[in-house]
Coordinates of C-alpha atoms in Angstrom, one line a residue:
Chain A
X1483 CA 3.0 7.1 -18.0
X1484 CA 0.4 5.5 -20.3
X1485 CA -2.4 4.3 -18.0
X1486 CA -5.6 1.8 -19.2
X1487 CA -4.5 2.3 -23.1
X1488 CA -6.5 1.0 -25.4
X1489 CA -4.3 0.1 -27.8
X1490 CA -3.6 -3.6 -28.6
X1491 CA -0.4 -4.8 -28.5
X1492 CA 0.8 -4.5 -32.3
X1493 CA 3.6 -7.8 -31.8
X1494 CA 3.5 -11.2 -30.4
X1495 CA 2.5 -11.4 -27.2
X1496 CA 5.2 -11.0 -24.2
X1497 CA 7.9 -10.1 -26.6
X1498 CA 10.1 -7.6 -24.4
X1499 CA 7.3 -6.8 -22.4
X1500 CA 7.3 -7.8 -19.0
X1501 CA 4.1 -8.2 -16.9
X1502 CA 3.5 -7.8 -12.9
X1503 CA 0.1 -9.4 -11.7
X1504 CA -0.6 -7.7 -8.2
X1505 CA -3.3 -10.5 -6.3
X1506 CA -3.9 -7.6 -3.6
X1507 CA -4.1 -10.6 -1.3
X1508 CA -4.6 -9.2 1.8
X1509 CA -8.0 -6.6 1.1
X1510 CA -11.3 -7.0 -0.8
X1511 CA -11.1 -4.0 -2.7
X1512 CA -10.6 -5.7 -5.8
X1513 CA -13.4 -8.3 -6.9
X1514 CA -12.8 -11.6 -6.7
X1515 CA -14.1 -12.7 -10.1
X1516 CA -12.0 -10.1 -11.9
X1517 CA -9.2 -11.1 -10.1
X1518 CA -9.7 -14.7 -10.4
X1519 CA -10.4 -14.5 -14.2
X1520 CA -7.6 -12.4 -15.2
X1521 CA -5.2 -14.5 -13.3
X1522 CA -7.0 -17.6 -14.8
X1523 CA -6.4 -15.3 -18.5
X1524 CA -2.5 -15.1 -17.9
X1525 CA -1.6 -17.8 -16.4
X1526 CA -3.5 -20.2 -19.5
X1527 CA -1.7 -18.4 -21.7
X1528 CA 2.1 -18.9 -22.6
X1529 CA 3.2 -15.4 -21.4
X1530 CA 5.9 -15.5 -19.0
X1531 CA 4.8 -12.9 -15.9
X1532 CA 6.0 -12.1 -12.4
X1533 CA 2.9 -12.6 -10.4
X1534 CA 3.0 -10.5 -6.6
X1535 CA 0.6 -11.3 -3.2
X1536 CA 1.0 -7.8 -2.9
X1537 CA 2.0 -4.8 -4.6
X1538 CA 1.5 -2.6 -1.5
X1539 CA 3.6 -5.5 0.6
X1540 CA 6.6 -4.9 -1.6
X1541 CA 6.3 -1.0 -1.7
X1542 CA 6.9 -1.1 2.0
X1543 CA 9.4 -3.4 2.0
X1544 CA 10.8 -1.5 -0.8
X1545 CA 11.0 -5.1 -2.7
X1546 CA 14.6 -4.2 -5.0
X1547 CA 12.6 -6.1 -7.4
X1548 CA 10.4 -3.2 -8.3
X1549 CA 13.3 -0.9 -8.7
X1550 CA 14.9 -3.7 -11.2
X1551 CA 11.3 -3.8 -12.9
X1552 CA 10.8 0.3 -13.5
X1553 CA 14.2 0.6 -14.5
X1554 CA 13.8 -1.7 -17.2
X1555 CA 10.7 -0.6 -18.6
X1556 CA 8.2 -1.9 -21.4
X1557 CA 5.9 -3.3 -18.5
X1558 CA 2.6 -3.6 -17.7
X1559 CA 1.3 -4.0 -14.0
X1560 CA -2.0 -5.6 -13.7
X1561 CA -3.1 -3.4 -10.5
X1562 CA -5.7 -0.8 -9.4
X1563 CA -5.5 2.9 -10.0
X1564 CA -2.4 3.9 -11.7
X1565 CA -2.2 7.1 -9.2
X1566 CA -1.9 4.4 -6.2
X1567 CA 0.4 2.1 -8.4
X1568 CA 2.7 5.2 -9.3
X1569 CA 3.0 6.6 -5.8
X1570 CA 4.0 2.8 -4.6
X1571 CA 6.6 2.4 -6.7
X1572 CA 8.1 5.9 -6.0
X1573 CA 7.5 4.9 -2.0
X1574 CA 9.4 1.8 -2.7
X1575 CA 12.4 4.0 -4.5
X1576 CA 11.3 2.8 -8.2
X1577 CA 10.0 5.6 -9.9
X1578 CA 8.4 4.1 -13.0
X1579 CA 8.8 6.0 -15.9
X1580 CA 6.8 8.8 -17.7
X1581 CA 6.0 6.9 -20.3
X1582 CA 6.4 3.2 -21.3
X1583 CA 4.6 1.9 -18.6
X1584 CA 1.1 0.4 -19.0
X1585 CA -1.1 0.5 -15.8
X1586 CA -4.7 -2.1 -15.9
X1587 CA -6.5 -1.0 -13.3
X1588 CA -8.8 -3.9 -11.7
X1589 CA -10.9 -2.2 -9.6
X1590 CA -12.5 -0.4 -12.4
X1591 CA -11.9 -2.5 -15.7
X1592 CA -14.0 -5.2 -17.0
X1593 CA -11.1 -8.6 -16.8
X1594 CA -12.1 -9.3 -20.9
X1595 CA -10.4 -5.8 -21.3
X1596 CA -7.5 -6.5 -19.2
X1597 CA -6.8 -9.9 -20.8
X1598 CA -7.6 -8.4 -24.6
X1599 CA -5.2 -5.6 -23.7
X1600 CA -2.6 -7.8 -22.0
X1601 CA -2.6 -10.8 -24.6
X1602 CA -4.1 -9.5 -27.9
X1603 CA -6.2 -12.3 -29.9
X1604 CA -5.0 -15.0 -27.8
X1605 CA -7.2 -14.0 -24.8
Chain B
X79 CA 10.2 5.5 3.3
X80 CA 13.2 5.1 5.8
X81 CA 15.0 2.3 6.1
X82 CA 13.7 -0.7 8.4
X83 CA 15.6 -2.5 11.1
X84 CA 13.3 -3.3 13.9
X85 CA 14.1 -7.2 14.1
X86 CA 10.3 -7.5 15.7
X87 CA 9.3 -5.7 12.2
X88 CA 7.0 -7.6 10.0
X89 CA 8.8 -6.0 7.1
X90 CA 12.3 -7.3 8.1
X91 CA 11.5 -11.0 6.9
X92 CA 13.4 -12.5 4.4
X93 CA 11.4 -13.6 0.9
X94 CA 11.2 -16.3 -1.0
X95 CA 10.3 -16.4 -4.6
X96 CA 9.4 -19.2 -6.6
X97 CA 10.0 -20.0 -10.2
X98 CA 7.0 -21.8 -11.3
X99 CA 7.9 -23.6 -14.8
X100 CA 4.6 -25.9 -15.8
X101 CA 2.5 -24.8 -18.3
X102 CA -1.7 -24.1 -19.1
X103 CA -3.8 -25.1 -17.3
X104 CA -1.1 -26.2 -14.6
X105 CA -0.1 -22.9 -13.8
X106 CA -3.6 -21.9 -13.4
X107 CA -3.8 -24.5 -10.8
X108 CA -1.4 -23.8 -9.0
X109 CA -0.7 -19.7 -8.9
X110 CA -3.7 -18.6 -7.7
X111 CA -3.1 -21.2 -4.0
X112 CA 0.5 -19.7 -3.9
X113 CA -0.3 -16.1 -4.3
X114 CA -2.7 -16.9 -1.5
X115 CA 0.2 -18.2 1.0
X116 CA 1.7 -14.5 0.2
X117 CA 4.6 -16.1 -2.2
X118 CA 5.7 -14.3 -5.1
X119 CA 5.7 -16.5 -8.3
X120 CA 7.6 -15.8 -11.2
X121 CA 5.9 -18.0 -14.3
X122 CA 7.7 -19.0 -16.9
X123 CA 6.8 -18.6 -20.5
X124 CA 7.4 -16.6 -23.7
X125 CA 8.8 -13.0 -23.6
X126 CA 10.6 -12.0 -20.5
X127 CA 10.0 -12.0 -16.4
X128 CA 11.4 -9.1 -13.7
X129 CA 15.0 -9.7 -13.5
X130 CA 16.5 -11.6 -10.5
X131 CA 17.2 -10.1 -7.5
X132 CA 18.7 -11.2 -4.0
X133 CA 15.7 -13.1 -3.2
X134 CA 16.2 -16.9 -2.3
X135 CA 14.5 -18.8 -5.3
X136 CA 12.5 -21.7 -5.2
X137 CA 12.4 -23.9 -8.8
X138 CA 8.9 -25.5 -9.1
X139 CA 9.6 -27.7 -12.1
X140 CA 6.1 -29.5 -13.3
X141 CA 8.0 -32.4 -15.2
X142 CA 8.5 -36.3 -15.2
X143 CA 12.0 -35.7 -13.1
X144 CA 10.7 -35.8 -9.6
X145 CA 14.5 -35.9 -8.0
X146 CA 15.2 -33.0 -6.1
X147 CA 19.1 -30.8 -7.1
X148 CA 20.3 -28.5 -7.2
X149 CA 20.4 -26.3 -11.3
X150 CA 21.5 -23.9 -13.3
X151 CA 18.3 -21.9 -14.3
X152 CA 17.8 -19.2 -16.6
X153 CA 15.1 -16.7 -15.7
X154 CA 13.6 -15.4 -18.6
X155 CA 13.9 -15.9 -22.3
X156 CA 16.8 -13.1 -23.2
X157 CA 18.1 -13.4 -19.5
X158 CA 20.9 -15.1 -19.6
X159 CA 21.9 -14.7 -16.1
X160 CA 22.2 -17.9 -14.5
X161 CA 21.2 -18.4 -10.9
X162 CA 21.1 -21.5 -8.7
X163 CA 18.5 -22.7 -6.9
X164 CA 16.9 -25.7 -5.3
X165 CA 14.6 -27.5 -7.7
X166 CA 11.6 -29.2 -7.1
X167 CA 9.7 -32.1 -9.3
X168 CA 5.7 -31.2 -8.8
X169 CA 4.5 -33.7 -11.4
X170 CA 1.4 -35.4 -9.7
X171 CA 1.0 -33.4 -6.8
X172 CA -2.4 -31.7 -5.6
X173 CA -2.0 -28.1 -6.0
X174 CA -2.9 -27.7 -2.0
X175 CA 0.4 -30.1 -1.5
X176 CA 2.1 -27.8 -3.3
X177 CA 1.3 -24.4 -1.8
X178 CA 1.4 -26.2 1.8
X179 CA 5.0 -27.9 1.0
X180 CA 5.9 -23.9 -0.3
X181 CA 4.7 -22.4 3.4
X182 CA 6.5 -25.3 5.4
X183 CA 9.5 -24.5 3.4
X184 CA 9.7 -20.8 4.1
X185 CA 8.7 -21.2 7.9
X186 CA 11.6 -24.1 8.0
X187 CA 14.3 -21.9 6.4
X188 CA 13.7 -19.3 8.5
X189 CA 11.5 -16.6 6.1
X190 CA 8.4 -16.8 8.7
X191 CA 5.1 -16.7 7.3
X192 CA 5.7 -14.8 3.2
X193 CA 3.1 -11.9 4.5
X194 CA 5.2 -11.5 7.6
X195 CA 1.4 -11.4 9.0
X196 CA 0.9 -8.0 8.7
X197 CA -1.8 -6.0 6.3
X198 CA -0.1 -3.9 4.3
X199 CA -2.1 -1.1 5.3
X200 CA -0.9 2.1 5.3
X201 CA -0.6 5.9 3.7
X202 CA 1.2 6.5 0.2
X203 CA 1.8 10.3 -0.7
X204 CA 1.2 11.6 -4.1
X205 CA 4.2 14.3 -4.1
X206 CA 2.2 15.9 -7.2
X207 CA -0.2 17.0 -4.3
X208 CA 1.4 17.3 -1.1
X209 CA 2.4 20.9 -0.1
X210 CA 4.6 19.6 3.2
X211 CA 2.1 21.4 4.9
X212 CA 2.9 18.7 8.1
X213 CA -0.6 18.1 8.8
X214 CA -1.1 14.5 8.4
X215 CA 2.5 14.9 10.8
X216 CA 0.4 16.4 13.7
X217 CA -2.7 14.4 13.4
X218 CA -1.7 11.1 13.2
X219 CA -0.9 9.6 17.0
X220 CA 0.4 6.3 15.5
X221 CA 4.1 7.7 14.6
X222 CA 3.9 6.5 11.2
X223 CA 5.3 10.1 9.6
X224 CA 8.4 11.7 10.2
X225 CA 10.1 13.9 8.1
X226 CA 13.4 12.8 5.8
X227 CA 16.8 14.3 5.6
X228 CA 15.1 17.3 3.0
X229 CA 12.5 18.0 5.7
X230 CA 9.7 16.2 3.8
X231 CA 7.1 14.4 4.9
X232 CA 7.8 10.8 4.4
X233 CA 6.0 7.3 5.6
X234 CA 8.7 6.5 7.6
X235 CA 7.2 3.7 9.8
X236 CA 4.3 2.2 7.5
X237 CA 3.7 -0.8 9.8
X238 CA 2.6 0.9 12.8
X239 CA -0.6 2.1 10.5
X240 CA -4.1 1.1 12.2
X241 CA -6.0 -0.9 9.4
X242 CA -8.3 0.5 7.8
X243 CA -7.6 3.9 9.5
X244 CA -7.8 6.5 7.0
X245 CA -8.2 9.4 9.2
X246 CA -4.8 11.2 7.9
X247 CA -6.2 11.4 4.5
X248 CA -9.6 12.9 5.3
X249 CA -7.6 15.8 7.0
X250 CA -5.1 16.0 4.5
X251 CA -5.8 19.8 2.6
X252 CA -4.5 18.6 -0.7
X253 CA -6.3 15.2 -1.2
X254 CA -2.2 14.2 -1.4
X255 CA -2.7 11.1 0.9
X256 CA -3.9 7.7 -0.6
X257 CA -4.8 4.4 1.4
X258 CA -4.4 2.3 -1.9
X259 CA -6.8 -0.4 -0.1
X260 CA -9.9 2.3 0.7
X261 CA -12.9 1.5 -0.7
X262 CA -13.6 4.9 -2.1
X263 CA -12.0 7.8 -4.2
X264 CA -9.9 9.7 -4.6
X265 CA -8.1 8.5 -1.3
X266 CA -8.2 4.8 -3.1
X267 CA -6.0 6.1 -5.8
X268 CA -8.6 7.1 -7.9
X269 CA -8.7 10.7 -9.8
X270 CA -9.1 13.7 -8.3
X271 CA -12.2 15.5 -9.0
X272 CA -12.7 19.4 -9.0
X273 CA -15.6 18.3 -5.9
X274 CA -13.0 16.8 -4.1
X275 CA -10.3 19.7 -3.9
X276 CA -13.4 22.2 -3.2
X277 CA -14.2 19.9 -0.1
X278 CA -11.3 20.2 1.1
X279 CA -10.8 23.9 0.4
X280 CA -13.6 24.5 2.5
X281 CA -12.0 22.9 5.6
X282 CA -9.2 25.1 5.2
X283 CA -11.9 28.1 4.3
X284 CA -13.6 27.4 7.9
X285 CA -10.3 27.2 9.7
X286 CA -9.2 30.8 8.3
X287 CA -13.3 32.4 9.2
X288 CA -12.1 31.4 12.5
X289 CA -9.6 33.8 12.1
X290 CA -7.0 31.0 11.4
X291 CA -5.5 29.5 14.4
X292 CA -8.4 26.9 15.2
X293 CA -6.2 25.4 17.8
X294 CA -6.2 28.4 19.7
X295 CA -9.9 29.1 19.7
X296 CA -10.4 25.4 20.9
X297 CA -8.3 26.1 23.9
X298 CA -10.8 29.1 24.3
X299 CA -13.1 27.1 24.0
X300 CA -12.2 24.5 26.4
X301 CA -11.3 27.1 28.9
X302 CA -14.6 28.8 28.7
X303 CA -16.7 25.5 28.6
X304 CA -14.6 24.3 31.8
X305 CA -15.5 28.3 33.8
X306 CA -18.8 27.0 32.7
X307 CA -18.6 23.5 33.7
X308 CA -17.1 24.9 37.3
X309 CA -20.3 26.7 37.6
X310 CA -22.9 24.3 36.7
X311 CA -21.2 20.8 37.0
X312 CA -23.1 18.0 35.3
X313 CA -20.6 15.2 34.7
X314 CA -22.8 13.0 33.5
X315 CA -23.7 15.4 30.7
X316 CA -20.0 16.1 29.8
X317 CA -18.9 12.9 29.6
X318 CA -22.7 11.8 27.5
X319 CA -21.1 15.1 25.1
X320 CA -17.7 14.2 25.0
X321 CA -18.5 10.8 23.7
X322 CA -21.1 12.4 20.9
X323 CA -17.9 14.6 19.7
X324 CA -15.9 11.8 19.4
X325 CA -18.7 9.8 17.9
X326 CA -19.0 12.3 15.2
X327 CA -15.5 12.3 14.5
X328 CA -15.0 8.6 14.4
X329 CA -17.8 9.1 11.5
X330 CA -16.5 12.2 9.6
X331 CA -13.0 10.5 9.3
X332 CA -14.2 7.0 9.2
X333 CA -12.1 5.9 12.1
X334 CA -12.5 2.0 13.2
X335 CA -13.3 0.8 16.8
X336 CA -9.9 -0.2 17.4
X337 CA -8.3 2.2 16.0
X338 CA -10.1 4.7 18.9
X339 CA -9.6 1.6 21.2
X340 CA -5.8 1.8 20.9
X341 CA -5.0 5.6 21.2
X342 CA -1.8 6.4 23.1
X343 CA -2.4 7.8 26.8
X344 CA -2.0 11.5 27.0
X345 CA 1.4 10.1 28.7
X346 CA 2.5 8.8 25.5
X347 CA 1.2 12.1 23.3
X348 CA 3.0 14.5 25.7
X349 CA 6.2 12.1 25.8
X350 CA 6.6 11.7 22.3
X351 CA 6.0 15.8 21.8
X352 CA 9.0 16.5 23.6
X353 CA 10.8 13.9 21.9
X354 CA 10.2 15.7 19.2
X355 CA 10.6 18.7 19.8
X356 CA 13.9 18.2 21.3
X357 CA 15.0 17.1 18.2
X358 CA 14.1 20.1 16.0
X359 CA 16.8 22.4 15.9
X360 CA 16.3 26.4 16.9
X361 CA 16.5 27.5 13.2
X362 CA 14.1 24.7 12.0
X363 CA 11.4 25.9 15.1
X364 CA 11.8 29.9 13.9
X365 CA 10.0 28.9 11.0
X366 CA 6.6 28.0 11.4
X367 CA 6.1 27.3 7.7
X368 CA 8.4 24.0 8.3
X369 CA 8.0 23.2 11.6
X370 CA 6.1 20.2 12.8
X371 CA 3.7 21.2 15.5
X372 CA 3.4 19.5 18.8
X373 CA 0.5 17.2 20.3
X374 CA -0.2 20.6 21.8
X375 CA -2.1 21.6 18.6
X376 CA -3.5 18.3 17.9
X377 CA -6.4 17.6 17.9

């Protein structure tokens, strides 16, 4: 699994990708101003993106959407640490895979590198 | 995680998702209040969104046409799927309307409140780490843990958790339990470092000095301190050292008020031991490298 790459994205924006926004609405653990701005980034921009309350919410309910969304791969989840983000998904029954997965960590990245990361120039 | 049918279970409520298709500055608007009432929002755009599952769908449409119907809509550029849905003009509405006229909706159709009111609080396990070693099993009062059909530990009942409780993981040997809402590493999620595994390794160092059954030397312990006690009887100053103990451990494991407020009854522990251990067969109880241990050894 690629975690926090630094790589820009080399096509247009969105194109095949698909993108899960976790608002960890019910903790303070991530800051509100990086939350608020990346959200604010995305949701400016054209990209189409599944946006969650919760991610941890959907792990226990073992949401079938997050089975549907590792199985297809060529996503990036906008989260926390990609250890926690991994282990939810496999609670939830979705193992993501190895590799094709992009995890942006909010609790320790800077929300101009999530956004540059996430939507290239257009950020 | 086992499956969940407790019909008083937070978890058990249906979801609703909505489709939000406005664009810019719009969206911004409006997803942040939405996310906020705990309902999942798929926005609508370029490139492609998760792909539709069983959840009832609610189409937020920001354009002129204000009628309410029933569509066709295509989730997704590249989906072609069609799903229906009840649509919903929200040209010229405040966003507070909005995410208000979203809750009412999903409390009228019978999906309760989106969060089910419940903090998604609770243990995940990183499998890299955990050595099924049945600890966090023993500790925890709470029945959260059970094991699966394999015999491995598993988060069977997340929603009985104790916010912000994340006692399990500060006894776990491995570092292998996270509480993806802590405020610190590694138990947060974050990497393990070498410091934290040598932590740990100590805890298990101390319990083998003590010559590897702790449990038992408590009980010698206690037996010894209550000869003692029989002798010299100061109630006052066992029950003012009885509550430093469990001061102390409410810090080393960073246990909250309530949390030590709401412990079962030594009823409750005893009952649900020999629930337990009713239900482990001989052959699994011959083997003490599998089998869960009773309230007997906990602490």
């Amino acid at each position: 699994m690629t975690s926090e790459t630094s790589q820009r994205p080399t096509e247009e924006p969105g194109a095949g990708r698909r993108v899960l926004y976790c608002h960890c609405a019910f903790a303070r653990v991530v800051d509100e101003g990086v939350k608020e701005k990346v959200l604010h980034g995305l949701a400016s921009s054209d990209l189409a993106f599944d946006a969650v309350p919760d991610l941890c919410e959907l792990a226990a309910r073992r949401d079938p959407a997050l089975g549907r969304l590792a199985a297809e791969g060529r996503t990036e989840i906008v989260a926390c640490y990609p250890r926690a983000v991994r282990w939810l998904f496999h609670a939830a029954e979705a193992d993501l895979p190895e590799d094709d997965v992009t995890i942006h960590n909010m609790r320790d990245t800077e929300p101009e590198t999530i956004l540059d990361r996430l939507l290239g120039d257009d950020s | 995680m086992s499956a969940l049918s407790d019909p008083t279970n937070p978890l058990d409520a249906n979801r609703l998702r909505v489709l939000l298709d406005a664009e810019g500055s719009r969206r911004a608007e409006l997803l942040p209040r939405l996310l906020a009432q705990g309902v999942a929002v798929t926005a609508t755009g370029s490139g492609t969104v998760a792909p539709l599952d069983d959840a009832e769908l609610l189409y937020l449409c920001d354009a002129d046409d204000s009628a309410q119907s029933t569509v066709e809509i295509v989730a997704g550029e590249g989906e072609a799927e069609g799903i229906s849905g009840s649509r919903i003009g929200i040209r010229g509405l405040d966003a507070d309307s909005v995410a208000d006229g979203v809750l009412e909706r999903a409390r009228g159709e019978g999906h309760g409140e989106p969060a089910g009111g419940w903090t998604p609080w609770f243990p995940v396990i990183d499998y890299d780490r955990c050595t099924n070693c049945m600890q966090c099993l023993s500790f925890c009062l709470f029945g959260v843990y059970d094991v699966d059909d394999e015999q491995r530990i598993d988060v069977a009942q997340p929603q009985r958790c104790k916010t912000n409780c994340p006692a399990c993981s500060r006894v776990c040997p491995e570092v292998a339990i996270l509480f993806p809402k802590y405020r610190h590493g590694p138990i947060n999620g974050d990497q393990v470092q070498a410091h934290d595994v040598e932590r740990e390794k100590m805890k298990v160092d101390v319990s083998a000095l003590l010559g590897g059954d702790i449990y038992s030397l408590l009980r010698q312990r206690h037996e010894r301190a209550e000869s003692r006690f029989s002798k010299e009887r100061d109630d006052d100053r066992a029950l003012k050292e009885r509550q430093r103990c469990l001061k102390k451990l409410q810090e080393d494991l960073d246990i909250p008020d309530d949390v030590l407020s709401s412990l079962p009854s030594a009823e409750q522990i005893r009952a649900k031991a020999a629930a337990r251990g009713a239900s482990v067969s001989p052959a699994e109880s011959t083997d003490p490298a599998t089998a869960p241990t009773t309230s007997e050894d906990t602490p």
